[in-house]
PDB file of C-alpha atoms in Angstrom:
ATOM      1  CA  MET K   9      20.191 -30.295  -0.673  1.00 45.00           C
ATOM      2  CA  ARG K  10      17.772 -31.107  -3.202  1.00 51.00           C
ATOM      3  CA  MET K  11      15.195 -30.479  -0.384  1.00 51.00           C
ATOM      4  CA  MET K  12      16.834 -27.442   0.864  1.00 52.00           C
ATOM      5  CA  LYS K  13      16.039 -26.495  -3.248  1.00 60.00           C
ATOM      6  CA  LYS K  14      12.871 -27.297  -3.421  1.00 60.00           C
ATOM      7  CA  GLN K  15      11.941 -24.894   0.420  1.00 60.00           C
ATOM      8  CA  VAL K  16      13.706 -21.819  -1.250  1.00 72.00           C
ATOM      9  CA  VAL K  17      12.023 -22.950  -4.226  1.00 85.00           C
ATOM     10  CA  TRP K  18       8.691 -22.580  -2.652  1.00 86.00           C
ATOM     11  CA  LYS K  19       9.606 -19.591  -0.673  1.00 86.00           C
ATOM     12  CA  LYS K  20       9.909 -17.903  -3.758  1.00 86.00           C
ATOM     13  CA  TRP K  21       6.330 -19.367  -5.138  1.00 88.00           C
ATOM     14  CA  ALA K  22       4.779 -18.105  -2.576  1.00 87.00           C
ATOM     15  CA  ALA K  23       6.303 -15.006  -2.316  1.00 86.00           C
ATOM     16  CA  GLY K  24       5.493 -14.396  -5.884  1.00 84.00           C
ATOM     17  CA  LEU K  25       1.568 -15.722  -5.398  1.00 88.00           C
ATOM     18  CA  LEU K  26       1.527 -13.322  -2.192  1.00 87.00           C
ATOM     19  CA  THR K  27       2.369 -10.530  -4.146  1.00 83.00           C
ATOM     20  CA  GLY K  28       1.327 -11.087  -7.114  1.00 80.00           C
ATOM     21  CA  GLY K  29      -2.516 -11.206  -6.035  1.00 83.00           C
ATOM     22  CA  CYS K  30      -1.923  -8.387  -3.441  1.00 81.00           C
ATOM     23  CA  ASN K  31      -1.011  -6.525  -6.722  1.00 73.00           C
ATOM     24  CA  GLY K  32      -4.209  -7.531  -8.154  1.00 74.00           C
ATOM     25  CA  LEU K  33      -5.765  -6.314  -5.255  1.00 79.00           C
ATOM     26  CA  PHE K  34      -4.650  -2.535  -4.102  1.00 74.00           C
ATOM     27  CA  GLY K  35      -3.252  -1.480  -7.450  1.00 64.00           C
ATOM     28  CA  GLY K  36       0.591  -1.319  -7.220  1.00 63.00           C
ATOM     29  CA  GLY K  37       0.238  -1.608  -3.865  1.00 68.00           C
ATOM     30  CA  GLY K  38       1.460  -5.606  -4.169  1.00 73.00           C
ATOM     31  CA  GLY K  39       5.452  -4.166  -3.973  1.00 74.00           C
ATOM     32  CA  MET K  40       4.526  -3.056   0.065  1.00 81.00           C
ATOM     33  CA  VAL K  41       4.751  -7.101   0.395  1.00 85.00           C
ATOM     34  CA  ALA K  42       7.171  -7.725  -1.604  1.00 87.00           C
ATOM     35  CA  VAL K  43       9.931  -6.084   0.191  1.00 89.00           C
ATOM     36  CA  PRO K  44       9.098  -7.990   3.632  1.00 89.00           C
ATOM     37  CA  LEU K  45       8.051 -11.380   1.885  1.00 89.00           C
ATOM     38  CA  LEU K  46      11.392 -11.190   0.417  1.00 90.00           C
ATOM     39  CA  GLN K  47      13.048 -10.030   2.843  1.00 91.00           C
ATOM     40  CA  LYS K  48      11.855 -13.228   5.218  1.00 89.00           C
ATOM     41  CA  LEU K  49      10.832 -15.562   2.596  1.00 87.00           C
ATOM     42  CA  CYS K  50      13.895 -15.862   0.843  1.00 87.00           C
ATOM     43  CA  GLY K  51      16.164 -14.323   2.178  1.00 89.00           C
ATOM     44  CA  MET K  52      17.351 -10.971   0.527  1.00 90.00           C
ATOM     45  CA  ASP K  53      18.971  -8.237   2.535  1.00 90.00           C
ATOM     46  CA  THR K  54      16.986  -4.357   2.388  1.00 88.00           C
ATOM     47  CA  PRO K  55      18.141  -2.620  -1.182  1.00 88.00           C
ATOM     48  CA  ASP K  56      17.706  -6.200  -2.751  1.00 90.00           C
ATOM     49  CA  ALA K  57      14.742  -6.742  -1.748  1.00 89.00           C
ATOM     50  CA  HIS K  58      13.311  -3.379  -2.690  1.00 86.00           C
ATOM     51  CA  ALA K  59      15.605  -3.574  -5.855  1.00 88.00           C
ATOM     52  CA  SER K  60      13.460  -6.818  -6.451  1.00 89.00           C
ATOM     53  CA  ALA K  61      10.409  -5.699  -5.404  1.00 87.00           C
ATOM     54  CA  ILE K  62      10.883  -3.185  -8.369  1.00 84.00           C
ATOM     55  CA  SER K  63      11.665  -5.407 -11.196  1.00 86.00           C
ATOM     56  CA  ILE K  64       8.729  -7.830  -9.671  1.00 81.00           C
ATOM     57  CA  ILE K  65       6.514  -5.252  -9.570  1.00 79.00           C
ATOM     58  CA  LEU K  66       7.402  -3.692 -13.196  1.00 81.00           C
ATOM     59  CA  PRO K  67       5.350  -6.341 -15.035  1.00 84.00           C
ATOM     60  CA  LEU K  68       3.013  -6.984 -12.556  1.00 78.00           C
ATOM     61  CA  SER K  69       1.919  -3.639 -12.503  1.00 78.00           C
ATOM     62  CA  ALA K  70       1.786  -3.965 -16.165  1.00 85.00           C
ATOM     63  CA  VAL K  71      -0.497  -7.104 -16.312  1.00 85.00           C
ATOM     64  CA  THR K  72      -2.975  -5.343 -13.889  1.00 81.00           C
ATOM     65  CA  GLY K  73      -2.729  -2.268 -15.618  1.00 85.00           C
ATOM     66  CA  VAL K  74      -4.190  -3.448 -19.531  1.00 91.00           C
ATOM     67  CA  VAL K  75      -7.040  -5.408 -16.507  1.00 90.00           C
ATOM     68  CA  TYR K  76      -7.946  -2.012 -14.962  1.00 87.00           C
ATOM     69  CA  ALA K  77      -8.027  -0.594 -18.380  1.00 92.00           C
ATOM     70  CA  VAL K  78      -9.923  -2.904 -20.119  1.00 96.00           C
ATOM     71  CA  GLY K  79     -12.240  -2.706 -17.394  1.00 95.00           C
ATOM     72  CA  GLY K  80     -12.980   1.148 -18.082  1.00 95.00           C
ATOM     73  CA  ALA K  81     -10.739   1.972 -14.539  1.00 92.00           C
ATOM     74  CA  VAL K  82      -7.727   3.949 -15.256  1.00 92.00           C
ATOM     75  CA  ASP K  83      -8.001   7.996 -15.403  1.00 95.00           C
ATOM     76  CA  TRP K  84      -6.382   8.906 -18.670  1.00 95.00           C
ATOM     77  CA  HIS K  85      -6.293  12.484 -17.896  1.00 95.00           C
ATOM     78  CA  ALA K  86      -4.754  12.438 -14.191  1.00 94.00           C
ATOM     79  CA  LEU K  87      -2.543   9.450 -15.405  1.00 91.00           C
ATOM     80  CA  ALA K  88      -1.223  11.897 -18.434  1.00 93.00           C
ATOM     81  CA  PHE K  89       0.257  14.559 -14.920  1.00 93.00           C
ATOM     82  CA  VAL K  90       0.767  11.901 -12.054  1.00 93.00           C
ATOM     83  CA  ALA K  91       3.383   9.515 -14.962  1.00 91.00           C
ATOM     84  CA  PRO K  92       5.815  12.030 -15.331  1.00 95.00           C
ATOM     85  CA  ALA K  93       6.143  13.380 -11.462  1.00 95.00           C
ATOM     86  CA  LEU K  94       5.944   9.498 -10.734  1.00 89.00           C
ATOM     87  CA  THR K  95       9.153   9.433 -12.962  1.00 92.00           C
ATOM     88  CA  VAL K  96      11.146  11.637 -11.882  1.00 95.00           C
ATOM     89  CA  GLY K  97       9.980  10.409  -8.182  1.00 93.00           C
ATOM     90  CA  SER K  98      10.600   6.840  -8.665  1.00 88.00           C
ATOM     91  CA  ILE K  99      14.277   7.662 -10.191  1.00 91.00           C
ATOM     92  CA  GLY K 100      15.170   9.685  -7.010  1.00 93.00           C
ATOM     93  CA  GLY K 101      14.055   6.865  -5.062  1.00 89.00           C
ATOM     94  CA  ALA K 102      16.563   4.394  -6.688  1.00 85.00           C
ATOM     95  CA  PHE K 103      19.349   6.867  -6.119  1.00 89.00           C
ATOM     96  CA  LEU K 104      18.903   7.254  -1.946  1.00 88.00           C
ATOM     97  CA  THR K 105      17.649   3.438  -2.068  1.00 83.00           C
ATOM     98  CA  GLY K 106      22.255   2.676  -3.168  1.00 81.00           C
ATOM     99  CA  LYS K 107      23.030   5.444  -1.247  1.00 89.00           C
ATOM    100  CA  LEU K 108      21.230   4.894   2.629  1.00 88.00           C
ATOM    101  CA  LYS K 109      22.126   1.598   4.922  1.00 89.00           C
ATOM    102  CA  SER K 110      19.579  -0.624   5.164  1.00 87.00           C
ATOM    103  CA  ARG K 111      18.746  -0.079   9.115  1.00 91.00           C
ATOM    104  CA  TRP K 112      17.434   3.573   7.982  1.00 92.00           C
ATOM    105  CA  LEU K 113      16.158   2.326   4.671  1.00 88.00           C
ATOM    106  CA  ASP K 114      14.301  -0.122   6.711  1.00 87.00           C
ATOM    107  CA  ARG K 115      12.841   2.560   9.488  1.00 92.00           C
ATOM    108  CA  ILE K 116      12.085   4.833   6.230  1.00 91.00           C
ATOM    109  CA  PHE K 117      10.152   1.657   5.462  1.00 86.00           C
ATOM    110  CA  THR K 118       8.638   1.382   8.145  1.00 89.00           C
ATOM    111  CA  ALA K 119       7.367   4.818   8.664  1.00 93.00           C
ATOM    112  CA  LEU K 120       5.269   5.056   5.381  1.00 88.00           C
ATOM    113  CA  MET K 121       3.375   1.550   5.722  1.00 85.00           C
ATOM    114  CA  PHE K 122       2.674   2.596   9.286  1.00 91.00           C
ATOM    115  CA  LEU K 123       1.070   6.500   8.198  1.00 92.00           C
ATOM    116  CA  ALA K 124      -0.573   4.715   5.129  1.00 85.00           C
ATOM    117  CA  GLY K 125      -2.476   1.907   6.914  1.00 85.00           C
ATOM    118  CA  VAL K 126      -3.412   4.698   9.929  1.00 93.00           C
ATOM    119  CA  TRP K 127      -4.054   7.559   6.810  1.00 91.00           C
ATOM    120  CA  MET K 128      -6.095   4.546   5.655  1.00 85.00           C
ATOM    121  CA  VAL K 129      -8.038   3.323   8.791  1.00 92.00           C
ATOM    122  CA  PHE K 130      -9.077   7.459   9.939  1.00 93.00           C
ATOM    123  CA  SER K 131     -10.376   8.404   6.234  1.00 89.00           C
TER     124      SER K 131
END
């Protein structure tokens, strides 16, 4: 029992370290890494992994955002327009996550990750 508990804690720490490192490197991109890590390392089902990733990324993004802001890397003018749209989109996405079956959520997530990778390779 104790060994199994240690393994689970180790996996959660590994998921956290990898997610935090990616969030620091890619901005808010740590969430894209958090979902599969929470599913594979922590055994979460898809909707719970997405919800947990968002909950994890909120404080991570706040800390990372402060580091970027202090370093002068934030475009405050663009942020004033993007932030409200992101808020509306996030509310819609959270609503859909609760309504979609895990299979479709996995497919959409995989397709978006693939398209983002292709875009990055060819841009």
